[in-house]
Short mmCIF file of C-alpha atoms in Angstrom, two decimals:
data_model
loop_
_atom_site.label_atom_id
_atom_site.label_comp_id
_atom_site.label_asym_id
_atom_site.label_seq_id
_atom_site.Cartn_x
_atom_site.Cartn_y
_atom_site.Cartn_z
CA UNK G 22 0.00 0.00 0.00
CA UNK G 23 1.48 3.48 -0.45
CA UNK G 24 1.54 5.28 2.76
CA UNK G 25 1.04 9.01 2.74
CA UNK G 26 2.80 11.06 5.55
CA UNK G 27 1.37 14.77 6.39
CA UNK G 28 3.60 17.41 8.12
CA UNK G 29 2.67 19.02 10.40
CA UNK G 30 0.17 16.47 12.23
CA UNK G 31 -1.35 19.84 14.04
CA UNK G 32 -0.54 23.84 13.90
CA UNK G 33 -1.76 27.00 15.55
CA UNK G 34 -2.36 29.72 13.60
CA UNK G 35 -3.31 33.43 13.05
CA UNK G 36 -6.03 35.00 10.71
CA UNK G 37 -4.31 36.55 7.95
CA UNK G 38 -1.51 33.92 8.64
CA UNK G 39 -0.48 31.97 4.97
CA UNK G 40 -0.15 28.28 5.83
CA UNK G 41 1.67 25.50 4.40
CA UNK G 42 0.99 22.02 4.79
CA UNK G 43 2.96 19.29 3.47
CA UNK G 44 2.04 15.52 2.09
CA UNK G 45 4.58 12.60 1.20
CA UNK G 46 3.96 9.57 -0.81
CA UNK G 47 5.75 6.50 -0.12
CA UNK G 48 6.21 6.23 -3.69
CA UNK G 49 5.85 8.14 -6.87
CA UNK G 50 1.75 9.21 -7.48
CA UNK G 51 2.63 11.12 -10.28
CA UNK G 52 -0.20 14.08 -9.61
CA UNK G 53 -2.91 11.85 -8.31
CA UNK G 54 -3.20 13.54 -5.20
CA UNK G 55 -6.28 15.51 -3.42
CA UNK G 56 -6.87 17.75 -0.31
CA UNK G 57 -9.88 17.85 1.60
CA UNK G 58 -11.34 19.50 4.49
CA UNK G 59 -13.07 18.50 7.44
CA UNK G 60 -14.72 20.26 10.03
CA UNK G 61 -15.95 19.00 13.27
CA UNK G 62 -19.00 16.69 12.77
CA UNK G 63 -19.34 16.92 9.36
CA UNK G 64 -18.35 15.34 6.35
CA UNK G 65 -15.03 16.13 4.13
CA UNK G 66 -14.62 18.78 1.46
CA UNK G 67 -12.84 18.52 -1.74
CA UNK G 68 -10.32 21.41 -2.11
CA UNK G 69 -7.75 20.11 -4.40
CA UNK G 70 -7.68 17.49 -7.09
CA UNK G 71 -4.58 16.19 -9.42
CA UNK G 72 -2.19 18.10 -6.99
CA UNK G 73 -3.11 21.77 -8.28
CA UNK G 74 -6.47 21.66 -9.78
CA UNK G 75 -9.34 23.91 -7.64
CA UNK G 76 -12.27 22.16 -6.97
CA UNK G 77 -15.43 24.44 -8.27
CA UNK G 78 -16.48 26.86 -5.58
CA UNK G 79 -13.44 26.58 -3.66
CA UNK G 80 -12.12 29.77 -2.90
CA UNK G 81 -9.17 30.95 -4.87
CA UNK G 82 -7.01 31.73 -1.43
CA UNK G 83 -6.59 27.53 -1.31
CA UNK G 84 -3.70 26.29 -3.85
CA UNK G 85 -1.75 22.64 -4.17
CA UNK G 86 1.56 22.10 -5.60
CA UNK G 87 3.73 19.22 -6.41
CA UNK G 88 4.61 16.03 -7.82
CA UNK G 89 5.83 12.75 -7.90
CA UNK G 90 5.89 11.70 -3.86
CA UNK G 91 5.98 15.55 -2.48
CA UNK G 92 3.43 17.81 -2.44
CA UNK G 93 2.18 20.98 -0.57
CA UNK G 94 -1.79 22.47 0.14
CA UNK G 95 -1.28 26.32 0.91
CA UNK G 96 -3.63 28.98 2.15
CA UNK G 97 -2.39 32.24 1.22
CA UNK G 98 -4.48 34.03 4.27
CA UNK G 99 -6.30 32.10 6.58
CA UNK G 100 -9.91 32.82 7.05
CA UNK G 101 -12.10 32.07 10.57
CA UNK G 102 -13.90 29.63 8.29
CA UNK G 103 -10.58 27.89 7.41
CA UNK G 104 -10.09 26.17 10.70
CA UNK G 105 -10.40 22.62 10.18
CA UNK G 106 -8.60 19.75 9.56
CA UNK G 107 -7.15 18.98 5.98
CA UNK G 108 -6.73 15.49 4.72
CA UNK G 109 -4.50 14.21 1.67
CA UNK G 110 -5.32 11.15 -0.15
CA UNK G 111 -3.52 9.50 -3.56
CA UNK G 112 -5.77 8.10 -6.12
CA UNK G 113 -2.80 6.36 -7.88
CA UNK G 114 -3.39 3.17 -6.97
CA UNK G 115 -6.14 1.15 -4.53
CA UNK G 116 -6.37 1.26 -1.88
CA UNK G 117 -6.73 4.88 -1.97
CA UNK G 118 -5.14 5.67 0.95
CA UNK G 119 -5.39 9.10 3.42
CA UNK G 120 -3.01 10.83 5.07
CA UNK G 121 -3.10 11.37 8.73
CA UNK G 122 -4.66 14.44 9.04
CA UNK G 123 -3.37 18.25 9.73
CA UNK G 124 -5.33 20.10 12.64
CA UNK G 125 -5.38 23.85 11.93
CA UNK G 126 -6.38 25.56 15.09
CA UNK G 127 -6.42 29.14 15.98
CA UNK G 128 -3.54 31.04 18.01
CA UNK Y 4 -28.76 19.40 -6.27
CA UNK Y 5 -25.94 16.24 -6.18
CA UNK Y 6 -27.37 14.43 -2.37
CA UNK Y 7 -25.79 11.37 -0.87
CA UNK Y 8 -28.28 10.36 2.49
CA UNK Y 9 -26.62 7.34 4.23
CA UNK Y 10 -29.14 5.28 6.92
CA UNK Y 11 -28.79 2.00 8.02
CA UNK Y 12 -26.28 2.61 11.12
CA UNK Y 13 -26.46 1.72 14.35
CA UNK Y 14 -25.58 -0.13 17.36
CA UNK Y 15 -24.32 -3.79 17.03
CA UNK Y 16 -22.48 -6.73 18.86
CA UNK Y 17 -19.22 -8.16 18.17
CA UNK Y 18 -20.35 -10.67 15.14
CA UNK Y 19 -23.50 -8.92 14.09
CA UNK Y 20 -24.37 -7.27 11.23
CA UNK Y 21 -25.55 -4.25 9.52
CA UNK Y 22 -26.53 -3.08 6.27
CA UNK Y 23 -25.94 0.55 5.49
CA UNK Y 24 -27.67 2.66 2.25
CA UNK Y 25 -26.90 5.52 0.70
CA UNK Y 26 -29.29 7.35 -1.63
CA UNK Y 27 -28.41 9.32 -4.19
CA UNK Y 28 -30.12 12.20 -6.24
CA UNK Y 29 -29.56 15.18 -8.42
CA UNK Y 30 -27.42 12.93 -10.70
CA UNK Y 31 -27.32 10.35 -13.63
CA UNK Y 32 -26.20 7.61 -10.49
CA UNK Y 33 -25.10 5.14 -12.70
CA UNK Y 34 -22.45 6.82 -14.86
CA UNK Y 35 -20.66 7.94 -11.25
CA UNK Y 36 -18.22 5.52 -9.61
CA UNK Y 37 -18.89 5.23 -5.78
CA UNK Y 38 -16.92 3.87 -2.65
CA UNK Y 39 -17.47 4.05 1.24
CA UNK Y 40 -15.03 5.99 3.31
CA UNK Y 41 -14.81 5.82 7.30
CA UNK Y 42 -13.34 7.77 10.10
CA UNK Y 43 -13.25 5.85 13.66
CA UNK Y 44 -14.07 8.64 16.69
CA UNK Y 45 -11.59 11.04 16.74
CA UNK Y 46 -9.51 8.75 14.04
CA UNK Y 47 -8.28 10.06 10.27
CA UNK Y 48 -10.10 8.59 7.34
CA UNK Y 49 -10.08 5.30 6.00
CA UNK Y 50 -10.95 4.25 2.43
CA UNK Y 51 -13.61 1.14 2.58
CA UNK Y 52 -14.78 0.15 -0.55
CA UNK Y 53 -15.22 1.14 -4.55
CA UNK Y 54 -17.89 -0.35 -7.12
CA UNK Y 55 -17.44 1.31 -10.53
CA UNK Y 56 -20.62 2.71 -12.20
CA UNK Y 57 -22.25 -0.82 -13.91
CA UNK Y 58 -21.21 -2.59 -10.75
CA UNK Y 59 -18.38 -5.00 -12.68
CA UNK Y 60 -15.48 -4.11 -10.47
CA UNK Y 61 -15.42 -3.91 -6.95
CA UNK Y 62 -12.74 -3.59 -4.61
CA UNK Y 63 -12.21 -3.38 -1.01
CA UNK Y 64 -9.76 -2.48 1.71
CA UNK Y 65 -7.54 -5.74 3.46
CA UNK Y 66 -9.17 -4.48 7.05
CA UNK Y 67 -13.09 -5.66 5.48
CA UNK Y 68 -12.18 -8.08 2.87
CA UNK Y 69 -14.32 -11.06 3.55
CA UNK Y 70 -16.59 -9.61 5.64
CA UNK Y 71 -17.83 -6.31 3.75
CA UNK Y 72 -19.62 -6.89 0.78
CA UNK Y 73 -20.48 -3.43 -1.81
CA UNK Y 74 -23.31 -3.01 -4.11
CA UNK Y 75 -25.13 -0.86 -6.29
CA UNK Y 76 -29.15 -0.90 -7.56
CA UNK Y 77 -28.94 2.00 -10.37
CA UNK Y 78 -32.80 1.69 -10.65
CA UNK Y 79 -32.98 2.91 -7.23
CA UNK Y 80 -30.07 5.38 -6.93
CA UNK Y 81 -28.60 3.40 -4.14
CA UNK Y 82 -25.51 2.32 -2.95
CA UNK Y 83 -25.15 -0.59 -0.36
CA UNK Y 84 -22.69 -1.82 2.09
CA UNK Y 85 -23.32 -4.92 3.81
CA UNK Y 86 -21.59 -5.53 7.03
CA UNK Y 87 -20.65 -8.83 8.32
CA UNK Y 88 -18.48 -10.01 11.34
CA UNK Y 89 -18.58 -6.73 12.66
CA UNK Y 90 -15.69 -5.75 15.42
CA UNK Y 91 -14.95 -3.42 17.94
CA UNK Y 92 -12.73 -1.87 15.44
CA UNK Y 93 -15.36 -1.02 12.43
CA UNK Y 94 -16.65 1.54 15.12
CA UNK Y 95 -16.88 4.41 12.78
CA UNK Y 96 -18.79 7.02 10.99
CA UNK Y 97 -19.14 5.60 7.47
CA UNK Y 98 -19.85 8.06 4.62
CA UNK Y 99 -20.86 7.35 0.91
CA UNK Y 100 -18.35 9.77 -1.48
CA UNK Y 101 -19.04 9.97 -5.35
CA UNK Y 102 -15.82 9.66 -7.50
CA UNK Y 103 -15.62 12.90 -9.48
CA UNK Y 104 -15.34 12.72 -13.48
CA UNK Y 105 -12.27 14.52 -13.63
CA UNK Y 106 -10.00 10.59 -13.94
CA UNK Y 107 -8.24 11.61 -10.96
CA UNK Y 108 -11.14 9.75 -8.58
CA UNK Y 109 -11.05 12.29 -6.35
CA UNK Y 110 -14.28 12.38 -4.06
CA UNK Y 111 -16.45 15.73 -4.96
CA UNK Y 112 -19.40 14.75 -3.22
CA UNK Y 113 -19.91 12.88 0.50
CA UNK Y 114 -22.98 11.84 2.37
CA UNK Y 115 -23.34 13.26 5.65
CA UNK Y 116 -22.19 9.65 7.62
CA UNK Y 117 -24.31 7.33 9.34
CA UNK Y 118 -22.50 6.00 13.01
CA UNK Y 119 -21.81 2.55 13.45
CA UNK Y 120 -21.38 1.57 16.84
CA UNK Y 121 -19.65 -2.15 17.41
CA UNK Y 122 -19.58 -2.94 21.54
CA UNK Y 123 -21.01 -5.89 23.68
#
């Protein structure tokens, strides 16, 4: 199974702040990679699909980068709305496996 | 309006069973891949199971294998999971999550989770 490895697990953060969270493939996923987001008690988001694509009606403020087995979600300025947790998950090969999670919480 | 409803949760013993649904409306069901996704309290997600659009391939994930079985009725819009040999560790919120036409399979649309609660 390819094991996907999310740095860091949690953060603190400011509104305003720009945020950078990081996801590593075991292996090589070419761009098959999404971001989602989760909020307490309710059920994920799509953000990010195919490392960099926006998902429709996701603001503009959330971007993805990277390929091959590193890859990076980024918020350029955090909103109150953006603290959640954020989830990547490669759809190169089944089982489509998640990383462990990245709590954003607020400073 | 894309809507995934899951029902068929609940509490269960050790060995019991359960059969979840998942409705779906507001889209041509059976030209949409489909899988089950679950998140154990206060746990990350885990992928379950995926049944492609006609129902012809199926997989599953190693920790349900034998005991899970998927399925699809596209005359009804549904999407099944039957439960079998249920354990303490299936204890999770299990959503239904559409695979998005884009070939990447990302998920663009969840249900909003049905609990399943495994405990003696």
């Amino acid at each position: 199974d390819i094991q996907m490895t999310q740095s860091p697990s949690s953060l603190s953060a400011s509104v305003g702040d720009r945020l950078t969270i990081t996801c590593r493939a075991s292996q090589s996923i070419s761009t098959f990679l999404n971001w989602y987001q989760q909020k307490p008690g309710k059920a994920p988001k799509l953000l990010i699909y195919a490392a960099s694509s926006l998902q429709s009606g996701v603001p503009s403020r959330f971007s993805g980068s990277g390929s091959g087995a590193d890859f990076t979600l980024t918020i350029s300025s955090l909103h109150p709305e953006d603290f959640a947790s954020y989830y990547c998950q490669q759809s190169y090969r089944t089982p489509r496996t998640f990383g462990q999670g990245t709590m954003v919480e607020i400073k | 309006e894309v809507q995934l409803v899951e029902s068929g949760g609940g509490s269960v013993q050790p060995g019991g069973s359960l059969r979840l649904s998942c409705a779906a409306s507001g889209f041509t069901f059976n030209n949409f891949e489909m899988n089950w996704v679950r998140q154990a309290p206060g746990k990350g997600l885990e992928w379950v199971s995926y049944i492609s659009g006609s129902g012809s391939t199926i997989n599953y994930a190693d920790s349900v294998k034998g005991r899970f079985t998927i399925s699809r009725d596209n005359a009804k819009n549904s999407l099944y999971l039957q439960m079998n040999s249920l354990r303490a560790e299936d204890t999770a919120v299990y959503y239904c999550a559409r695979d998005q036409e884009s070939g990447y399979d990302a998920y663009d649309y969840w249900g909003q989770g049905t609990l399943v609660t495994v405990s003696s």
